[in-house]
Each structure stands twice: as C-alpha cells, then as structure tokens.
Short mmCIF file of N, CA and C in Angstrom, two decimals:
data_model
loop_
_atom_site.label_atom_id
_atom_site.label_comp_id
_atom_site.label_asym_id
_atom_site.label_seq_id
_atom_site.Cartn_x
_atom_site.Cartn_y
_atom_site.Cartn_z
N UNK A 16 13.82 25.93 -17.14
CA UNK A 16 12.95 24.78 -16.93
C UNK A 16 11.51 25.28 -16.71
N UNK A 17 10.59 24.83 -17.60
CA UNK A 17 9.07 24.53 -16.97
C UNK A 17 8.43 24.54 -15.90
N UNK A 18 7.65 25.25 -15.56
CA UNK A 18 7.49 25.28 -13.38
C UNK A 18 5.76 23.82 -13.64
N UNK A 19 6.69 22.94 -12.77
CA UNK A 19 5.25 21.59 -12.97
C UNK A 19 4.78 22.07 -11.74
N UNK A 20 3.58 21.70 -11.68
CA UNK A 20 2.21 22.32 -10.74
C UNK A 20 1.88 20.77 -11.00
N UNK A 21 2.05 19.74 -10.99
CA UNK A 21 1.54 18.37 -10.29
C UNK A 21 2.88 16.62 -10.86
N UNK A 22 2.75 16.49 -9.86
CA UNK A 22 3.62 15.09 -10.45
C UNK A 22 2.75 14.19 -9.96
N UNK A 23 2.88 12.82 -10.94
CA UNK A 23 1.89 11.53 -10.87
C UNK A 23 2.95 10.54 -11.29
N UNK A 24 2.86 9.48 -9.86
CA UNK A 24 3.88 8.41 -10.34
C UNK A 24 2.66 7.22 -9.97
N UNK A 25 2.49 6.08 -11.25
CA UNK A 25 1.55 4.56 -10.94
C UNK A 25 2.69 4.03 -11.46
N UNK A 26 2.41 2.69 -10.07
CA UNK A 26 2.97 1.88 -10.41
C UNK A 26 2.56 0.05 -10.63
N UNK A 27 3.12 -0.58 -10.53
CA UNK A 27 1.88 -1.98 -10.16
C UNK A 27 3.20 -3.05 -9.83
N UNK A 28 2.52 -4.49 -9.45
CA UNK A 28 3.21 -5.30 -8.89
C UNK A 28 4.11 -5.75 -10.09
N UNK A 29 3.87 -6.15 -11.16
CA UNK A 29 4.55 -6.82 -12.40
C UNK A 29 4.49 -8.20 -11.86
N UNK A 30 5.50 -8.69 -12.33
CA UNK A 30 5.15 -10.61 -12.47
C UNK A 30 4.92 -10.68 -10.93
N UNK A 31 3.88 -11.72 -10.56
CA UNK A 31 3.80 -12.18 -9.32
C UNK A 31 2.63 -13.03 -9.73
N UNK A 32 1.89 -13.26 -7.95
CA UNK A 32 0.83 -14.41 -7.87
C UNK A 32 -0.12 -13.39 -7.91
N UNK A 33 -1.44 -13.65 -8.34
CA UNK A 33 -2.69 -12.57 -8.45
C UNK A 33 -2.92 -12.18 -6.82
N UNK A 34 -2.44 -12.95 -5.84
CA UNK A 34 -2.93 -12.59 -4.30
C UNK A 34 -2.06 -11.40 -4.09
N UNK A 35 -1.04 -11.06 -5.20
CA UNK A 35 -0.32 -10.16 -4.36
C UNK A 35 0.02 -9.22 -5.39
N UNK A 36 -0.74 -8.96 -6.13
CA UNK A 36 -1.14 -8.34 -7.83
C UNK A 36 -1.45 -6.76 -6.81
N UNK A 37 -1.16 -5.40 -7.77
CA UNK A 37 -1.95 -4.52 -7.58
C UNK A 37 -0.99 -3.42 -8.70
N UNK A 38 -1.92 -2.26 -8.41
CA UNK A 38 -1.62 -0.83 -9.12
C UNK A 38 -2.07 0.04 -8.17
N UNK A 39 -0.93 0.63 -8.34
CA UNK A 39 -1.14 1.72 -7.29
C UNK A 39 -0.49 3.60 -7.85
N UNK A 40 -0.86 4.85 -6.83
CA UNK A 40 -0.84 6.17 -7.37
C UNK A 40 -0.44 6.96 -6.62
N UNK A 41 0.79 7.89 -6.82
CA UNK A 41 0.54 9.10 -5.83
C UNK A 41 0.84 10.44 -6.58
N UNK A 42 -0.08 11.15 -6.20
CA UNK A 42 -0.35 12.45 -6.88
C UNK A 42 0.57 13.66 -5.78
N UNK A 43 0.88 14.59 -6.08
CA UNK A 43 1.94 15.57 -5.45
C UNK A 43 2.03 16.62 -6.32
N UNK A 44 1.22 17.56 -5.53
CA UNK A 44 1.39 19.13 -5.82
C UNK A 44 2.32 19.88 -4.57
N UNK A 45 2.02 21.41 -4.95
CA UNK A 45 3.33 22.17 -4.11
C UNK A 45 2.05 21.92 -2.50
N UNK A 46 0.71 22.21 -2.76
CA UNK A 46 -0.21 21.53 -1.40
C UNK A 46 -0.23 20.78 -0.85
N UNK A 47 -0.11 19.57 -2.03
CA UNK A 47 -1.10 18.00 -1.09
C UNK A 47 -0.41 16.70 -1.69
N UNK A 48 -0.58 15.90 -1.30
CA UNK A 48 0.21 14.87 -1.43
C UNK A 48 -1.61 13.44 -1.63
N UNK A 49 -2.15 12.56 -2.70
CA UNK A 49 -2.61 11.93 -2.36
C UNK A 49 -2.15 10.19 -2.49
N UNK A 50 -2.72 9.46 -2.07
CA UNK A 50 -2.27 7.97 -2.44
C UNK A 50 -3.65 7.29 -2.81
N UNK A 51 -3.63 6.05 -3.64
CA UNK A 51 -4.38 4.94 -4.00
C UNK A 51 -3.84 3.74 -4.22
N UNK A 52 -4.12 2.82 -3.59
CA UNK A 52 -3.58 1.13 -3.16
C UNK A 52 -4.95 0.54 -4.19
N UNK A 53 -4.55 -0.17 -5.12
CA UNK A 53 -5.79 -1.22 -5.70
C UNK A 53 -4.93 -2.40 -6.09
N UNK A 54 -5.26 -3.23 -4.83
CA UNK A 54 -5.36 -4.83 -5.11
C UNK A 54 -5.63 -5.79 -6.31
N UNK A 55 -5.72 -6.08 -7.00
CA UNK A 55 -6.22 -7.35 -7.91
C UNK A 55 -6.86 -8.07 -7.14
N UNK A 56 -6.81 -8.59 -6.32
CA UNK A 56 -7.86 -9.34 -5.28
C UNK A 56 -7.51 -8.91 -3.83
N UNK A 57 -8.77 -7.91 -3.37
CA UNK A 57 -8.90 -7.38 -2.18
C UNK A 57 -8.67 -8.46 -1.35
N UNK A 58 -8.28 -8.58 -0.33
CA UNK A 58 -8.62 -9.19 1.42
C UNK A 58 -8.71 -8.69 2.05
N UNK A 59 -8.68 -9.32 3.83
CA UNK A 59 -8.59 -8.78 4.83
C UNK A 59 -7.53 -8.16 5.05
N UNK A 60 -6.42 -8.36 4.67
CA UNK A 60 -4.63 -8.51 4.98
C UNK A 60 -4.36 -7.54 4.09
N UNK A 61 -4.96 -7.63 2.90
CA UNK A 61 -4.67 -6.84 1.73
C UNK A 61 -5.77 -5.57 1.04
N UNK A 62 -6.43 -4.82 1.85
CA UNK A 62 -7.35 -3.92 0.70
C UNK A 62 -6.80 -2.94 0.29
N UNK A 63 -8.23 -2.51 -0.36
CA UNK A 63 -7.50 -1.21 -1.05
C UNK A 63 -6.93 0.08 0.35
N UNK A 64 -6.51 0.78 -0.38
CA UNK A 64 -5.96 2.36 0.37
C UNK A 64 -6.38 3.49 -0.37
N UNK A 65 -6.21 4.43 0.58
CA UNK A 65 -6.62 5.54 -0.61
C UNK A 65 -6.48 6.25 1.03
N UNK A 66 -5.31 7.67 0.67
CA UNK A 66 -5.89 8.60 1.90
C UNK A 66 -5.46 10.48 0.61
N UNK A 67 -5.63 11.09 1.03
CA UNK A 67 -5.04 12.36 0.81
C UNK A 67 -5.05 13.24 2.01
N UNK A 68 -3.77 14.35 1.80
CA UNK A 68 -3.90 15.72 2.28
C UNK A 68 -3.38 16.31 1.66
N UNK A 69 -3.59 17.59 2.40
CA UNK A 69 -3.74 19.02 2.14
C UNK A 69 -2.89 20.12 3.52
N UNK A 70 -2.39 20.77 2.31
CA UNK A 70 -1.33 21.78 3.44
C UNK A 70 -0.81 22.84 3.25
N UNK A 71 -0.72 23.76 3.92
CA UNK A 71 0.13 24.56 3.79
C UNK A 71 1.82 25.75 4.48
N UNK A 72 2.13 23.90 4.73
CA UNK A 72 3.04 23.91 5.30
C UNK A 72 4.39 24.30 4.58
N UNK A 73 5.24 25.64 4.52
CA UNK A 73 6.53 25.55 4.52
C UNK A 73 7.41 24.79 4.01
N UNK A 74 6.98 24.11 4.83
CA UNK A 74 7.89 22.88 4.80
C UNK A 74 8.00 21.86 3.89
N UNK A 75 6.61 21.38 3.31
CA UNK A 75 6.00 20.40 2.48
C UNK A 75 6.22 21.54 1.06
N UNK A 76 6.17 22.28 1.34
CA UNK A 76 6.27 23.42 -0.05
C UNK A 76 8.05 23.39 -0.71
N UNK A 77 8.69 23.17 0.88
CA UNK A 77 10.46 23.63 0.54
C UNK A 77 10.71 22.02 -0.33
N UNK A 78 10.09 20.84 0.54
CA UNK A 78 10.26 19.24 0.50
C UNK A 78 9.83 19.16 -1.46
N UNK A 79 9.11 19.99 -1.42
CA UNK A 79 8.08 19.77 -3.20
C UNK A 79 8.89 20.26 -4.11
N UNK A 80 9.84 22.07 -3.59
CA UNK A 80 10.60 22.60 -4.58
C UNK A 80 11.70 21.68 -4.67
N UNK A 81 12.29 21.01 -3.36
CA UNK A 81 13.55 19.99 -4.01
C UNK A 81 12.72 18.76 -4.81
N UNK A 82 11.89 18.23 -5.02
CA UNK A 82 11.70 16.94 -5.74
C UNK A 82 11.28 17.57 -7.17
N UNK A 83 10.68 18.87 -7.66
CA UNK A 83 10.86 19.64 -8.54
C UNK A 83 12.45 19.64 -9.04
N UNK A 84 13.19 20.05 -8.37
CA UNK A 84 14.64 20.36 -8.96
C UNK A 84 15.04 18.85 -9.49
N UNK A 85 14.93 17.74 -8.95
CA UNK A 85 15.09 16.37 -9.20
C UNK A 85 14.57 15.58 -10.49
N UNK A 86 13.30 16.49 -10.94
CA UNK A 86 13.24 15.63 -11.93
C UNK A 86 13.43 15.75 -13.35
N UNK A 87 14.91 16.53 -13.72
CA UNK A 87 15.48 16.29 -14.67
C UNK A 87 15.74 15.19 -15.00
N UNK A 88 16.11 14.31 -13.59
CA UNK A 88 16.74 13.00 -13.60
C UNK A 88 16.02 12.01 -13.84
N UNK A 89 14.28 12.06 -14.40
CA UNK A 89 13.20 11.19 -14.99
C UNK A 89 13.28 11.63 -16.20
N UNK A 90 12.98 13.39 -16.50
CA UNK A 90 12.46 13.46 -18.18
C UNK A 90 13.58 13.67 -18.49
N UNK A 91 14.27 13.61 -18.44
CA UNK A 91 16.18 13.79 -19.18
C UNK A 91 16.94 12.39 -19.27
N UNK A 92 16.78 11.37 -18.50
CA UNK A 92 16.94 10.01 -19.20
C UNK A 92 17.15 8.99 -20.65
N UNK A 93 18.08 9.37 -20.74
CA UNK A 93 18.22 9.34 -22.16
C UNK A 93 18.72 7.48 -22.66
N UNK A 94 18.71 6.79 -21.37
CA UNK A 94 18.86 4.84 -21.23
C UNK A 94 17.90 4.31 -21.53
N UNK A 95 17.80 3.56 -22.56
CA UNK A 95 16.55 2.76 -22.54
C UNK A 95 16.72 1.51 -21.49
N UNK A 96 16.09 0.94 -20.62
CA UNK A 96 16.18 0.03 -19.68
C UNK A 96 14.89 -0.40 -20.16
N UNK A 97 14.74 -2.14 -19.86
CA UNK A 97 13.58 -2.69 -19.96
C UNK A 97 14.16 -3.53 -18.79
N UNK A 98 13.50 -4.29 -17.96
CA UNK A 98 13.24 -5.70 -17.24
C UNK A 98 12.25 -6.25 -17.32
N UNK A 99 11.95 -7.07 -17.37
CA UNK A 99 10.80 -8.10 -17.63
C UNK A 99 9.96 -8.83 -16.65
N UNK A 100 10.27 -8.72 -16.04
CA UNK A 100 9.64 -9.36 -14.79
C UNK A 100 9.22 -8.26 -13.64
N UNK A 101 9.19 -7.36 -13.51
CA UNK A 101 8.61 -5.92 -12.94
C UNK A 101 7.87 -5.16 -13.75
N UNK A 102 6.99 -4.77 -12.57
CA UNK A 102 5.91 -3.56 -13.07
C UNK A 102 6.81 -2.59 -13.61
N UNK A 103 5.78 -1.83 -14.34
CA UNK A 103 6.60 -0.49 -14.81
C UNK A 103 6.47 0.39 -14.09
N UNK A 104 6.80 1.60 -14.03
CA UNK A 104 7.09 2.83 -13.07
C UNK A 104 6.83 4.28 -14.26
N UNK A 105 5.25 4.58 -13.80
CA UNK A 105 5.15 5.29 -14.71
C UNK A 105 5.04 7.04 -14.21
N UNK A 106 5.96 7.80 -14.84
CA UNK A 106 5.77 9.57 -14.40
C UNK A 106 4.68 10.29 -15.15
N UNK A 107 3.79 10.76 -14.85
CA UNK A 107 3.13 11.86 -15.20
C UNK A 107 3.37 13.25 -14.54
N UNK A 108 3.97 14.41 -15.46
CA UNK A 108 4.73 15.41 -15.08
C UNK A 108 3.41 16.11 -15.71
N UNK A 109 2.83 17.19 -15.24
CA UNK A 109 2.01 18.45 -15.82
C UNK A 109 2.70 19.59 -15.07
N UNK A 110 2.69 20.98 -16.41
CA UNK A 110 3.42 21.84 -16.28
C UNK A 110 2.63 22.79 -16.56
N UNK A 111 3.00 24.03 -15.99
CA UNK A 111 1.95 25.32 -15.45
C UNK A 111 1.56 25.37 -17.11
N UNK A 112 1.84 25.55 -18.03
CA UNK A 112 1.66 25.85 -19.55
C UNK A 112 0.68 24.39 -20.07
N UNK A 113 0.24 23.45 -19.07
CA UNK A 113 -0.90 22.11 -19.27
C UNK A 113 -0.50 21.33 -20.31
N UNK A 114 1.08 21.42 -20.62
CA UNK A 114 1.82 20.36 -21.62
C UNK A 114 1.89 19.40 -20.47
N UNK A 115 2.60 18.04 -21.03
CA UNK A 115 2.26 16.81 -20.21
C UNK A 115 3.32 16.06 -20.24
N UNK A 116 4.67 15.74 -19.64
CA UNK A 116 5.35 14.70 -19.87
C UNK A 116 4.75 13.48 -19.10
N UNK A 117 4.94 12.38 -19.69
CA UNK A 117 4.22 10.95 -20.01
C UNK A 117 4.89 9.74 -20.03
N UNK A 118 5.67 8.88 -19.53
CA UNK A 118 6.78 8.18 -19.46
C UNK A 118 6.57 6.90 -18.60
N UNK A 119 6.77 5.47 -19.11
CA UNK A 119 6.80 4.71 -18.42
C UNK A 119 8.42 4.15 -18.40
N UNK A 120 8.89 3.50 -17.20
CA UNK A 120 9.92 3.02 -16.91
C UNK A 120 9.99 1.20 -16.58
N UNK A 121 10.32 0.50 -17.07
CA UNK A 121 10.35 -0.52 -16.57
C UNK A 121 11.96 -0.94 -16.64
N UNK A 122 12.14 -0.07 -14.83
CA UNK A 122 13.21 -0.78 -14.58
C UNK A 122 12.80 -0.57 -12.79
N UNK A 123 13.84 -1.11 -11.73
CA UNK A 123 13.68 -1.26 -10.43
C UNK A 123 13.59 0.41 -10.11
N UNK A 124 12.85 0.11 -8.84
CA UNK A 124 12.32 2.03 -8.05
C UNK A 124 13.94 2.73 -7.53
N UNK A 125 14.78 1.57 -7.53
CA UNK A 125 15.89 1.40 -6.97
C UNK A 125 16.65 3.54 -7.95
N UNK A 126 16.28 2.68 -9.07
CA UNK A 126 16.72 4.27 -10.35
C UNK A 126 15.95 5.32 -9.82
N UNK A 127 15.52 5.52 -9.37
CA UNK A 127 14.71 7.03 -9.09
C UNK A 127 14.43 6.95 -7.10
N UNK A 128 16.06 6.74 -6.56
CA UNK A 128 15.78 6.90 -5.40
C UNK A 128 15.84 8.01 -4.95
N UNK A 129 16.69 9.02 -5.57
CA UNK A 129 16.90 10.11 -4.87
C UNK A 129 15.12 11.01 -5.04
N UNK A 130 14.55 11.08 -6.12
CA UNK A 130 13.30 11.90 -6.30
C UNK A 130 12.05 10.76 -4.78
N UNK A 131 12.15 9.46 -4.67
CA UNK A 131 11.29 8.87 -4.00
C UNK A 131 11.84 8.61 -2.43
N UNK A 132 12.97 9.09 -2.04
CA UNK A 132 13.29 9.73 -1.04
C UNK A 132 12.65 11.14 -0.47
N UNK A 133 12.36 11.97 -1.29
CA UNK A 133 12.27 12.92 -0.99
C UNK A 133 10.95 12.90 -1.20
N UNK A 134 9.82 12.26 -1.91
CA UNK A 134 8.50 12.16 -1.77
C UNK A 134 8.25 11.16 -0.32
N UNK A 135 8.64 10.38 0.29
CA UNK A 135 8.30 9.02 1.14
C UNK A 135 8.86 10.73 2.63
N UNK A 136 9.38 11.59 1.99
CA UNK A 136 9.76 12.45 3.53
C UNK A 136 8.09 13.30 3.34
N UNK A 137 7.58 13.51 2.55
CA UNK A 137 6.34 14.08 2.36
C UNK A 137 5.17 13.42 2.72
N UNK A 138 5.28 12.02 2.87
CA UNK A 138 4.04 11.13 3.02
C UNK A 138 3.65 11.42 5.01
N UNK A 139 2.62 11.58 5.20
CA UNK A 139 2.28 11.80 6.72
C UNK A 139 2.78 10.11 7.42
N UNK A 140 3.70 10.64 8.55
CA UNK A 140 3.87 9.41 9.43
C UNK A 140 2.87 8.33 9.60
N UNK A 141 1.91 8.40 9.32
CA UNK A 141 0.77 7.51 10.47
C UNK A 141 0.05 6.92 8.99
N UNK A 142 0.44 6.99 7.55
CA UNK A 142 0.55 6.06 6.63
C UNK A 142 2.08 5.01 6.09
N UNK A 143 1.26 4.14 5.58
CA UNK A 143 2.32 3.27 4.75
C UNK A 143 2.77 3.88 3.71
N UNK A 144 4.39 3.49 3.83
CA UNK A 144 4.90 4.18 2.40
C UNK A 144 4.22 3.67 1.12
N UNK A 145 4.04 4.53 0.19
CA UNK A 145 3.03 3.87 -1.09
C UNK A 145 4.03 2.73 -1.64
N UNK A 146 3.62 1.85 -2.02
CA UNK A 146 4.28 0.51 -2.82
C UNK A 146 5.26 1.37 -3.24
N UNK A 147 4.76 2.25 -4.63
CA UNK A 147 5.74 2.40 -6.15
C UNK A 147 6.68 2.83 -5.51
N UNK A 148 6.96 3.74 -4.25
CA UNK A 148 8.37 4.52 -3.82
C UNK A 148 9.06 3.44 -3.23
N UNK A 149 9.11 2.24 -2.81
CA UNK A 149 9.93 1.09 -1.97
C UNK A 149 10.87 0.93 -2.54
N UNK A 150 12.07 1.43 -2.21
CA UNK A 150 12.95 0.90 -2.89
C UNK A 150 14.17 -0.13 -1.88
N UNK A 151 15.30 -0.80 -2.22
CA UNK A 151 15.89 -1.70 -1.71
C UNK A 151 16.41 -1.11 -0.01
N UNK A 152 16.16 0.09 -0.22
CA UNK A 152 17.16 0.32 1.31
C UNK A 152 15.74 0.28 2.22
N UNK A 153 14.29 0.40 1.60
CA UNK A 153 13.41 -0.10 2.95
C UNK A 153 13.18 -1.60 3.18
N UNK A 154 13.79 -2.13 2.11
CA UNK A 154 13.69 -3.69 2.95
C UNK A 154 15.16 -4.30 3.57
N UNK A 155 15.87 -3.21 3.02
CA UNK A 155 17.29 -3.73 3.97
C UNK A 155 16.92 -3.30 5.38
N UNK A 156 16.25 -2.15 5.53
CA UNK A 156 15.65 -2.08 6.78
C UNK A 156 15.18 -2.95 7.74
N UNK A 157 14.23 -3.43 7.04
CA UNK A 157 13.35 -4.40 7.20
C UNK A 157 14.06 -5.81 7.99
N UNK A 158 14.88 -6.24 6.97
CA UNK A 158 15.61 -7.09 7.40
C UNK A 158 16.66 -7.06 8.73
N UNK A 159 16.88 -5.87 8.59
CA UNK A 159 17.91 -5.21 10.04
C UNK A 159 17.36 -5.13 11.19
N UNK A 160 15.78 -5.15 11.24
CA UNK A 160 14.56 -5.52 12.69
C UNK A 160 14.44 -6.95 12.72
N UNK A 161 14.46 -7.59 12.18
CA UNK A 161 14.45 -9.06 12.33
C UNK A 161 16.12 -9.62 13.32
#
C-alpha cells in the first residue's frame, strides 16, 4: 500500500432548509488535525468554525497509523450507493508519491464508521465533533441524555 501523508473528508448538509444548509472539512495528517464549519446562512446559534492543531504526540501519530490502515475500506469500495436526499461524503486521499485519490460518496456517515471513529478520538475535547463524522450512534447518544 501507498504511505498517504494527508486525508481530506467535506461534507455538507444535503436536502434541508437553507437555515440549516452548510459544508464543512477536516484535514488530518500524521501532525495535525484541522476543521472548517461554513453555514449557508451564518447566525448567532449557527456560525462558521474553523480551529486547527498541531502535535507531536505519540499518540495522535499511533490514532493516524490506525485510520491509515482503515482506509482500504473507502478506496477499495467497489458498491455503487447513491441516496438522494443527503449530502455527499467526499475523501480526498494524497499519497507520499502526490497521486490523489478523489471520491465522493453519497450514502449515510453511518458506512465509514469505523475510519470516523477513530478520527472524532483525534479531534481535541474542548471542540465539537465536525458535522461530516456524526454518525447514528452520536445521536442515539443524544437521545439517551434526554
């Protein structure tokens, strides 16, 4: 396998109301991890985001080589899935040799939980998980505090 030196997953809201419209990014090297939140119509309740870091933690390095080993399970996909009513879920893979895998998905985040598990353990506590990684078991959560 190819040694990738950056992964890029955008994603966006797909069908909804424009108040609750957006596209969003997170970038992930074996260093740093960044995010970008863009609204379709900013508010108070709703703006944009945007944080990054930087590290050189062990740990975030061991967390990067497993989501590396994982993503056979994006560019090796061999299902075509469409849904229609969801954003798409798009991978940008760059590999030490600056070839590019390029791939949009439009199906639920639900399919790529195990790789967005293991990125949402990389995101610093004291942010929101980025939209595109949400998948069904954080709002079963959700629902289990209520």
């Amino acid at each position: 396998m190819k040694e990738i030196i950056k992964i890029v997953i955008k994603g966006s809201s797909g069908y909804c109301c424009v108040d609750d419209a957006f596209n969003d990014k997170v970038t992930i090297t074996s260093e740093s991890i960044s995010y970008e939140y863009a609204p379709m119509v900013e508010t108070e309740i709703n703006p944009k985001r945007k944080w990054s870091y930087k590290t050189n933690s062990p740990i975030f390095k061991m967390r990067y080589d497993t989501l590396v080993s994982l993503m056979p399970g994006v560019t090796d996909r061999n299902i075509e899935e469409y849904c229609t009513d969801i954003g798409g879920i798009e991978f940008v893979i760059t590999y030490a040799d600056k070839t590019k895998f390029n791939e949009t998905f439009w199906v639920p985040s639900d399919y790529f939980e195990p790789q967005f598990k293991v990125i949402k353990s990389m995101v610093p506590e004291c942010e929101y998980t980025p939209a595109v990684l949400l998948t069904s078991e954080d709002f079963e959560e959700d629902e289990e505090d209520v």
